[in-house]
Amino acid sequence: TTAWPMLALPLKQTKPVEWEKSLHRFVAQNYSDEVAEKHARRFEEVHELRAKAIATATLSEKNASACREALVKYHAVLQSMGSRFGASVEAHGRENLNVLFEWKDSFYASFKSSQYDLRYERAAVLWNLAAVFSFQGTMTKRDDAEGIKRSCHLFQQAAAVIDSVADIARACEWEACTVDLSTESLECMRQLMLAQAQKCFYEKAEMDGMRESIIAKIAQHAAVLYDEVLTSMRKPKLKGNLDKGWPQVAEWQAVYFTAAAQWHAAADHLVAHQYGLQVGRLTVAHERLQTLLKLAKTAPADVLERYTSMARKVATTHAEAARDNDTAYNELVPAPKALPPIEGRAFAKPSAPPELEPHGALPEDPFRELVPFEVMQEASIFTSRVDDAVRDIKEAAHAHAQVVTAELDAMDLPQALQACETDNDIPGKLRIEIERVQR
């Protein structure tokens, strides 16, 4: 089972950056020198994490797990930085963080792209993480049910990580980006990972002895996925960027699973005593496998042997079924185009790795003591608005006080009232007259 051709994404390569100096300068400018000094060791840790994450040039069974762990941890740090520093290190990274991230195209290393956007660094790191998942998926032995499940899950996780890369790329629309991070490439690689996961489901279904009709549907959807991958790989943007062997593998698999779907559907017709339909589907399967043997002449020996073995089995069964129908059943054999279409059934779907959950990869956030940059900006804006409001209130109160004072002066107030507060202030004649009236 492990001989089946599987494809793993290649790693992107980069060059070192000065994380320590850049982070120290950024924090000192936007927080304080004291805060920057306090986090100096954290800045060194970021630098060390990146060095570990980019250290692997070629994946192997020995280094894949360590590379995966390093990428996950470094990505978690990048997430923390993005959430705390926001647009200042992303869209406006050049004016603030001022770190130039340069990454080569994973398929065509002479093509490279550089961005000051922290999200570009995240996208490249996630691509490499998807590459590790896909590599581990290809290297997992699928000789038993557990091995098939592990391989399938790894391919589905790779597809989910590619989705994350695509989300970042769509939000940024970088100029002069490498082809591997283009919309066309990411969609193609996502479908490739799902096709390989669907193939694992097919292998598991065969191993478990599921109903032929179900296996046929699983195989049909695998054929559709591989055909979509092949179509994408043949487009001008990707055709010149990929290894020439990749479209070949996609084509082999598309043809093989088309034949496999017909083969299993034929077995289902046999159970239902539909001999004409059985022969019709076996005819298509036989023709497709003969085409496959011509296409796969350059395939590895073990892969070619797998295809050849399947072709012999189908040819023998086809000859026997045709003879039986001619001599005993005499049912009408429909032409290939007249056969009822096989409806594919999708089992593979993206599955997000738990390591990429927020704060799932690091025991603690290295920047947890830093107030998020956007919060600081909002707080500064709020404080400024409060100061403006208080100043406006004071000015309005002073103006109103002046108006009140002017109106009181016009009415000889409060002096007239104060003159009546004691008897001594009342003129003598007026006081005598008041006393007379009171008596």
Coordinates of C-alpha atoms in Angstrom, one line a residue:
T1 CA 0.0 0.0 0.0
T2 CA 2.9 2.4 0.8
A3 CA 4.1 2.0 -2.8
W4 CA 1.3 4.2 -4.1
P5 CA 2.6 7.6 -5.3
M6 CA 2.1 10.3 -2.7
L7 CA 3.4 13.9 -3.0
A8 CA 4.7 16.1 -0.2
L9 CA 5.1 19.9 -0.5
P10 CA 8.7 21.1 -0.6
L11 CA 10.0 23.5 2.1
K12 CA 10.4 27.2 1.5
Q13 CA 13.9 28.6 2.3
T14 CA 14.8 32.0 3.8
K15 CA 17.7 33.9 5.3
P16 CA 18.2 35.1 8.9
V17 CA 16.7 38.4 10.2
E18 CA 17.8 40.6 13.1
W19 CA 14.8 39.9 15.4
E20 CA 16.6 41.1 18.6
K21 CA 17.6 44.6 17.5
S22 CA 14.3 45.2 15.6
L23 CA 12.1 44.2 18.5
H24 CA 14.1 46.1 21.0
R25 CA 14.0 49.3 18.9
F26 CA 10.2 48.9 18.3
V27 CA 9.3 48.3 21.9
A28 CA 11.6 51.1 23.1
Q29 CA 9.9 53.6 20.7
N30 CA 6.4 52.5 21.4
Y31 CA 6.5 51.6 25.1
S32 CA 9.7 52.7 26.8
D33 CA 13.4 51.9 27.1
E34 CA 12.7 50.2 30.5
V35 CA 10.1 47.9 29.0
A36 CA 12.4 47.1 26.1
E37 CA 15.2 46.1 28.5
K38 CA 12.9 44.0 30.6
H39 CA 11.9 42.0 27.5
A40 CA 15.5 41.7 26.1
R41 CA 15.6 38.0 26.8
R42 CA 12.3 37.5 25.2
F43 CA 13.6 39.1 22.0
E44 CA 16.5 36.6 22.0
E45 CA 14.1 33.7 22.4
V46 CA 12.2 34.9 19.3
H47 CA 15.5 35.0 17.4
E48 CA 16.4 31.5 18.6
L49 CA 12.9 30.1 17.7
R50 CA 13.1 31.4 14.2
A51 CA 16.6 29.9 13.8
K52 CA 15.3 26.5 14.8
A53 CA 12.2 26.8 12.6
I54 CA 14.2 27.6 9.4
A55 CA 17.2 25.3 10.1
T56 CA 15.8 22.3 8.2
A57 CA 16.7 22.4 4.5
T58 CA 15.5 18.9 3.6
L59 CA 12.9 16.8 5.5
S60 CA 13.6 13.3 6.7
E61 CA 12.0 10.8 9.0
K62 CA 14.5 11.7 11.6
N63 CA 14.1 15.5 11.6
A64 CA 10.4 15.9 10.6
S65 CA 9.0 15.9 14.1
A66 CA 11.5 18.3 15.5
C67 CA 11.0 20.6 12.5
R68 CA 7.2 20.5 13.0
E69 CA 7.5 21.4 16.7
A70 CA 9.9 24.3 16.0
L71 CA 7.5 25.7 13.3
V72 CA 4.5 25.4 15.6
K73 CA 6.2 27.3 18.4
Y74 CA 7.6 30.0 16.2
H75 CA 4.2 30.5 14.5
A76 CA 2.6 30.9 18.0
V77 CA 5.1 33.7 18.7
L78 CA 4.2 35.4 15.4
Q79 CA 0.5 35.1 16.3
S80 CA 1.2 36.8 19.7
M81 CA 3.1 39.6 18.0
G82 CA 0.4 40.1 15.4
S83 CA -2.4 40.2 18.1
R84 CA -0.4 42.7 20.3
F85 CA 1.2 44.9 17.7
G86 CA -1.4 44.7 15.0
A87 CA -1.1 46.8 11.8
S88 CA 2.1 48.4 13.1
V89 CA 4.0 45.2 12.3
E90 CA 1.7 44.0 9.4
A91 CA 0.4 46.5 6.9
H92 CA 2.7 49.2 8.3
G93 CA 5.6 47.0 9.2
R94 CA 8.2 48.9 7.2
E95 CA 7.5 52.1 9.1
N96 CA 7.6 50.4 12.5
L97 CA 9.1 47.0 12.9
N98 CA 11.3 47.4 9.8
V99 CA 12.2 43.7 9.3
L100 CA 12.4 42.5 5.8
F101 CA 11.3 38.9 5.4
E102 CA 12.7 37.2 2.3
W103 CA 11.4 33.7 1.3
K104 CA 12.2 31.7 -1.8
D105 CA 9.6 29.9 -3.9
S106 CA 9.3 26.3 -2.6
F107 CA 9.3 24.8 -6.1
Y108 CA 11.5 27.4 -8.0
A109 CA 14.2 28.5 -5.5
S110 CA 15.6 31.2 -7.9
F111 CA 12.4 33.1 -7.5
K112 CA 12.1 34.9 -4.2
S113 CA 10.0 37.6 -2.6
S114 CA 10.5 40.1 0.2
Q115 CA 7.9 41.8 2.4
Y116 CA 8.0 43.9 5.6
D117 CA 4.6 42.4 6.6
L118 CA 4.7 40.0 9.6
R119 CA 1.8 38.2 8.0
Y120 CA 4.1 37.2 5.1
E121 CA 6.4 35.6 7.6
R122 CA 3.4 33.7 9.1
A123 CA 2.2 32.5 5.7
A124 CA 5.7 31.2 4.8
V125 CA 6.0 29.4 8.2
L126 CA 2.5 27.9 7.8
W127 CA 3.4 26.7 4.3
N128 CA 6.4 24.9 5.7
L129 CA 4.2 23.4 8.4
A130 CA 1.9 22.1 5.7
A131 CA 4.9 20.7 4.0
V132 CA 5.9 18.8 7.2
F133 CA 2.4 17.4 7.6
S134 CA 2.3 16.3 4.0
F135 CA 5.8 14.7 4.3
Q136 CA 4.7 12.8 7.4
G137 CA 1.6 11.7 5.6
T138 CA 3.6 10.3 2.7
M139 CA 6.1 8.5 5.0
T140 CA 3.5 6.9 7.3
K141 CA 3.2 3.2 6.6
R142 CA -0.3 2.3 5.5
D143 CA -0.1 -1.4 5.8
D144 CA -2.8 -1.5 8.5
A145 CA -5.9 0.4 9.5
E146 CA -4.1 2.6 12.1
G147 CA -1.4 3.6 9.6
I148 CA -4.0 4.6 7.0
K149 CA -5.9 6.7 9.5
R150 CA -2.7 8.5 10.6
S151 CA -1.7 9.2 7.0
C152 CA -5.2 10.4 6.1
H153 CA -5.3 12.7 9.2
L154 CA -2.0 14.2 8.3
F155 CA -3.1 15.0 4.8
Q156 CA -6.3 16.6 6.1
Q157 CA -4.3 18.7 8.5
A158 CA -2.0 19.8 5.7
A159 CA -5.1 20.9 3.7
A160 CA -6.3 22.9 6.7
V161 CA -3.0 24.7 7.2
I162 CA -3.0 25.6 3.5
D163 CA -6.4 27.1 4.0
S164 CA -4.9 29.3 6.7
V165 CA -2.1 30.4 4.3
A166 CA -4.8 31.2 1.7
D167 CA -6.8 33.3 4.2
I168 CA -3.7 35.4 5.0
A169 CA -2.7 35.8 1.3
R170 CA -6.2 36.9 0.4
A171 CA -6.2 39.5 3.1
C172 CA -2.8 41.0 2.1
E173 CA -2.5 40.8 -1.7
W174 CA 1.2 41.3 -1.7
E175 CA 2.9 42.5 -4.8
A176 CA 5.5 40.4 -6.5
C177 CA 4.7 37.3 -4.4
T178 CA 6.2 33.9 -5.1
V179 CA 4.0 31.6 -7.2
D180 CA 3.6 29.0 -4.5
L181 CA 1.7 31.5 -2.4
S182 CA -0.6 32.5 -5.2
T183 CA -4.3 31.8 -5.1
E184 CA -4.0 29.2 -7.9
S185 CA -1.2 27.4 -6.2
L186 CA -2.7 27.2 -2.8
E187 CA -6.0 25.9 -4.2
C188 CA -4.2 23.3 -6.2
M189 CA -2.1 22.1 -3.2
R190 CA -5.2 22.0 -1.0
Q191 CA -7.0 19.8 -3.5
L192 CA -3.9 17.6 -3.8
M193 CA -3.8 17.0 0.0
L194 CA -7.5 16.2 0.0
A195 CA -7.1 13.9 -2.9
Q196 CA -4.4 12.0 -1.1
A197 CA -6.6 11.9 2.0
Q198 CA -9.5 10.6 -0.1
K199 CA -7.2 7.9 -1.4
C200 CA -6.5 6.8 2.2
F201 CA -10.2 6.5 2.8
Y202 CA -10.4 4.4 -0.4
E203 CA -7.6 2.1 0.9
K204 CA -9.4 1.8 4.3
A205 CA -12.7 1.0 2.7
E206 CA -11.1 -1.8 0.6
M207 CA -9.4 -3.1 3.7
D208 CA -12.6 -3.1 5.7
G209 CA -14.5 -4.8 2.9
M210 CA -17.2 -2.1 2.6
R211 CA -19.9 -2.4 0.1
E212 CA -18.7 -2.2 -3.5
S213 CA -21.2 0.7 -4.2
I214 CA -19.6 2.8 -1.4
I215 CA -16.1 2.0 -2.5
A216 CA -17.0 3.0 -6.1
K217 CA -18.2 6.4 -4.8
I218 CA -15.1 7.0 -2.8
A219 CA -12.9 6.2 -5.8
Q220 CA -15.0 8.4 -8.1
H221 CA -14.5 11.4 -5.8
A222 CA -10.8 10.7 -5.6
A223 CA -10.7 10.7 -9.4
V224 CA -12.5 14.0 -9.5
L225 CA -10.1 15.6 -7.0
Y226 CA -7.0 14.3 -8.9
D227 CA -8.5 15.6 -12.2
E228 CA -9.0 19.0 -10.6
V229 CA -5.4 19.0 -9.4
L230 CA -4.2 18.0 -12.9
T231 CA -6.2 20.8 -14.5
S232 CA -4.7 23.4 -12.1
M233 CA -1.1 22.1 -12.6
R234 CA -1.5 22.5 -16.3
K235 CA -2.4 26.1 -16.1
P236 CA 0.3 28.6 -17.3
K237 CA 1.0 30.0 -13.9
L238 CA 1.8 26.7 -12.3
K239 CA 3.0 24.6 -15.3
G240 CA 6.4 26.2 -15.4
N241 CA 6.8 26.3 -11.7
L242 CA 6.2 22.7 -10.7
D243 CA 8.4 19.6 -10.9
K244 CA 7.5 17.9 -14.2
G245 CA 6.7 14.7 -12.3
W246 CA 3.9 16.2 -10.3
P247 CA 1.3 16.6 -13.2
Q248 CA 2.3 13.1 -14.2
V249 CA 1.4 11.6 -10.8
A250 CA -1.9 13.6 -10.7
E251 CA -2.8 12.2 -14.2
W252 CA -1.9 8.6 -13.2
Q253 CA -4.1 8.8 -10.1
A254 CA -7.0 10.5 -11.9
V255 CA -7.0 7.7 -14.5
Y256 CA -6.5 4.9 -12.0
F257 CA -9.3 6.0 -9.7
T258 CA -11.6 6.4 -12.7
A259 CA -10.9 2.8 -13.5
A260 CA -11.2 1.8 -9.9
A261 CA -14.6 3.4 -9.6
Q262 CA -15.9 1.5 -12.6
W263 CA -14.3 -1.8 -11.3
H264 CA -16.1 -1.6 -8.0
A265 CA -19.4 -0.4 -9.6
A266 CA -19.1 -3.5 -11.9
A267 CA -18.8 -5.7 -8.8
D268 CA -21.9 -4.1 -7.4
H269 CA -23.8 -4.8 -10.7
L270 CA -22.7 -8.5 -10.5
V271 CA -24.3 -8.8 -7.0
A272 CA -27.5 -7.3 -8.5
H273 CA -27.4 -9.7 -11.5
Q274 CA -27.0 -6.7 -13.9
Y275 CA -24.6 -8.5 -16.2
G276 CA -24.9 -6.0 -19.1
L277 CA -24.0 -3.1 -16.9
Q278 CA -21.2 -5.1 -15.3
V279 CA -19.6 -5.8 -18.7
G280 CA -20.0 -2.2 -19.7
R281 CA -18.2 -0.9 -16.6
L282 CA -15.5 -3.5 -16.9
T283 CA -14.9 -2.4 -20.4
V284 CA -14.4 1.2 -19.3
A285 CA -12.1 0.1 -16.5
H286 CA -10.0 -2.1 -18.8
E287 CA -9.6 0.7 -21.3
R288 CA -8.6 3.3 -18.7
L289 CA -6.0 0.9 -17.2
Q290 CA -4.5 0.2 -20.6
T291 CA -4.2 4.0 -21.1
L292 CA -2.6 4.2 -17.6
L293 CA 0.0 1.6 -18.4
K294 CA 1.1 3.7 -21.4
L295 CA 1.2 6.9 -19.3
A296 CA 3.1 5.4 -16.4
K297 CA 6.0 3.9 -18.2
T298 CA 8.4 6.2 -16.3
A299 CA 6.8 5.4 -12.9
P300 CA 8.8 3.8 -10.2
A301 CA 8.9 0.0 -10.5
D302 CA 6.8 -0.7 -7.5
V303 CA 4.1 1.8 -8.6
L304 CA 4.1 0.4 -12.1
E305 CA 3.7 -3.1 -10.8
R306 CA 0.7 -2.0 -8.8
Y307 CA -0.9 -0.6 -11.9
T308 CA 0.0 -3.6 -13.9
S309 CA -1.4 -6.0 -11.4
M310 CA -4.7 -4.1 -11.3
A311 CA -4.8 -4.1 -15.1
R312 CA -4.3 -7.9 -15.3
K313 CA -7.1 -8.5 -12.8
V314 CA -9.5 -6.3 -14.6
A315 CA -8.7 -7.7 -18.0
T316 CA -9.2 -11.3 -16.8
T317 CA -12.5 -10.4 -15.0
H318 CA -13.7 -8.4 -18.1
A319 CA -13.0 -11.3 -20.4
E320 CA -14.9 -13.8 -18.2
A321 CA -17.9 -11.5 -17.7
A322 CA -18.1 -10.8 -21.4
R323 CA -18.0 -14.5 -22.2
D324 CA -20.6 -15.3 -19.6
N325 CA -22.9 -12.6 -20.8
D326 CA -22.5 -13.7 -24.5
T327 CA -23.2 -17.3 -23.7
A328 CA -25.7 -17.2 -20.9
Y329 CA -27.3 -13.9 -20.1
N330 CA -27.4 -12.0 -23.4
E331 CA -28.0 -8.7 -21.8
L332 CA -27.5 -5.5 -23.7
V333 CA -24.1 -3.9 -22.9
P334 CA -24.4 -0.1 -22.8
A335 CA -21.9 2.1 -24.5
P336 CA -19.5 3.9 -22.1
K337 CA -21.4 7.2 -22.5
A338 CA -24.7 5.5 -21.8
L339 CA -23.6 4.1 -18.4
P340 CA -25.3 5.7 -15.4
P341 CA -22.8 8.2 -13.8
I342 CA -21.2 7.3 -10.5
E343 CA -21.9 9.9 -7.9
G344 CA -18.7 10.6 -6.0
R345 CA -18.7 10.7 -2.2
A346 CA -16.4 13.0 -0.4
F347 CA -14.9 11.8 2.9
A348 CA -11.8 13.9 3.1
K349 CA -12.0 17.4 4.5
P350 CA -9.6 19.9 6.1
S351 CA -8.9 19.2 9.8
A352 CA -7.2 22.0 11.8
P353 CA -4.2 20.8 13.8
P354 CA -4.7 21.3 17.6
E355 CA -1.2 22.8 17.8
L356 CA -2.4 25.9 16.0
E357 CA -5.1 26.7 18.5
P358 CA -4.4 30.1 20.3
H359 CA -1.7 29.6 22.9
G360 CA -1.7 25.9 22.3
A361 CA 2.0 25.7 21.4
L362 CA 3.7 27.8 24.0
P363 CA 3.5 27.4 27.8
E364 CA 3.4 31.2 28.1
D365 CA 3.1 34.2 25.8
P366 CA 6.5 35.9 25.7
F367 CA 4.8 39.3 25.2
R368 CA 2.0 38.7 27.8
E369 CA 3.1 41.7 29.9
L370 CA 2.9 44.1 26.9
V371 CA -0.3 46.0 26.6
P372 CA -1.6 45.4 23.0
F373 CA -0.5 48.3 20.8
E374 CA -3.9 49.0 19.5
V375 CA -5.3 49.2 23.1
M376 CA -2.6 51.7 23.9
Q377 CA -3.5 53.8 20.9
E378 CA -7.2 53.6 21.8
A379 CA -6.4 54.5 25.4
S380 CA -4.4 57.5 24.2
I381 CA -7.2 58.6 22.0
F382 CA -9.7 58.2 24.8
T383 CA -7.5 60.2 27.2
S384 CA -7.2 63.0 24.6
R385 CA -10.9 63.1 24.1
V386 CA -11.5 63.3 27.9
D387 CA -9.1 66.2 28.2
D388 CA -10.8 67.9 25.3
A389 CA -14.2 67.4 26.9
V390 CA -13.1 68.7 30.3
R391 CA -11.5 71.7 28.7
D392 CA -14.8 72.5 26.7
I393 CA -16.8 72.1 29.9
K394 CA -14.6 74.5 31.8
E395 CA -14.7 77.1 29.0
A396 CA -18.5 76.9 28.8
A397 CA -18.8 77.3 32.6
H398 CA -16.6 80.3 32.6
A399 CA -18.6 81.9 29.7
H400 CA -21.9 81.3 31.5
A401 CA -20.5 82.7 34.7
Q402 CA -19.6 85.9 32.9
V403 CA -23.1 86.2 31.5
V404 CA -24.7 85.7 35.0
T405 CA -22.4 88.3 36.5
A406 CA -23.3 90.8 33.9
E407 CA -27.1 90.3 34.4
L408 CA -26.8 90.6 38.2
D409 CA -24.9 93.8 37.9
A410 CA -27.6 95.2 35.7
M411 CA -30.2 94.5 38.5
D412 CA -27.8 96.0 41.2
L413 CA -27.6 92.5 42.6
P414 CA -26.4 91.2 44.9
Q415 CA -25.6 94.7 46.4
A416 CA -29.3 95.6 46.9
L417 CA -30.1 92.4 48.7
Q418 CA -27.1 92.8 50.9
A419 CA -28.3 96.4 51.9
C420 CA -31.4 94.9 53.4
E421 CA -29.7 92.3 55.5
T422 CA -29.5 94.6 58.7
D423 CA -31.7 97.4 60.2
N424 CA -28.7 99.7 60.4
D425 CA -28.6 100.0 56.7
I426 CA -32.2 101.3 56.4
P427 CA -32.6 105.1 56.3
G428 CA -34.0 106.6 59.6
K429 CA -37.2 108.1 58.2
L430 CA -38.0 104.9 56.4
R431 CA -37.4 102.9 59.6
I432 CA -39.8 105.2 61.6
E433 CA -42.5 104.9 58.9
I434 CA -42.1 101.0 58.9
E435 CA -42.5 100.9 62.7
R436 CA -45.7 103.1 62.5
V437 CA -47.3 100.9 59.9
Q438 CA -46.4 97.8 62.0
R439 CA -48.2 99.3 65.1

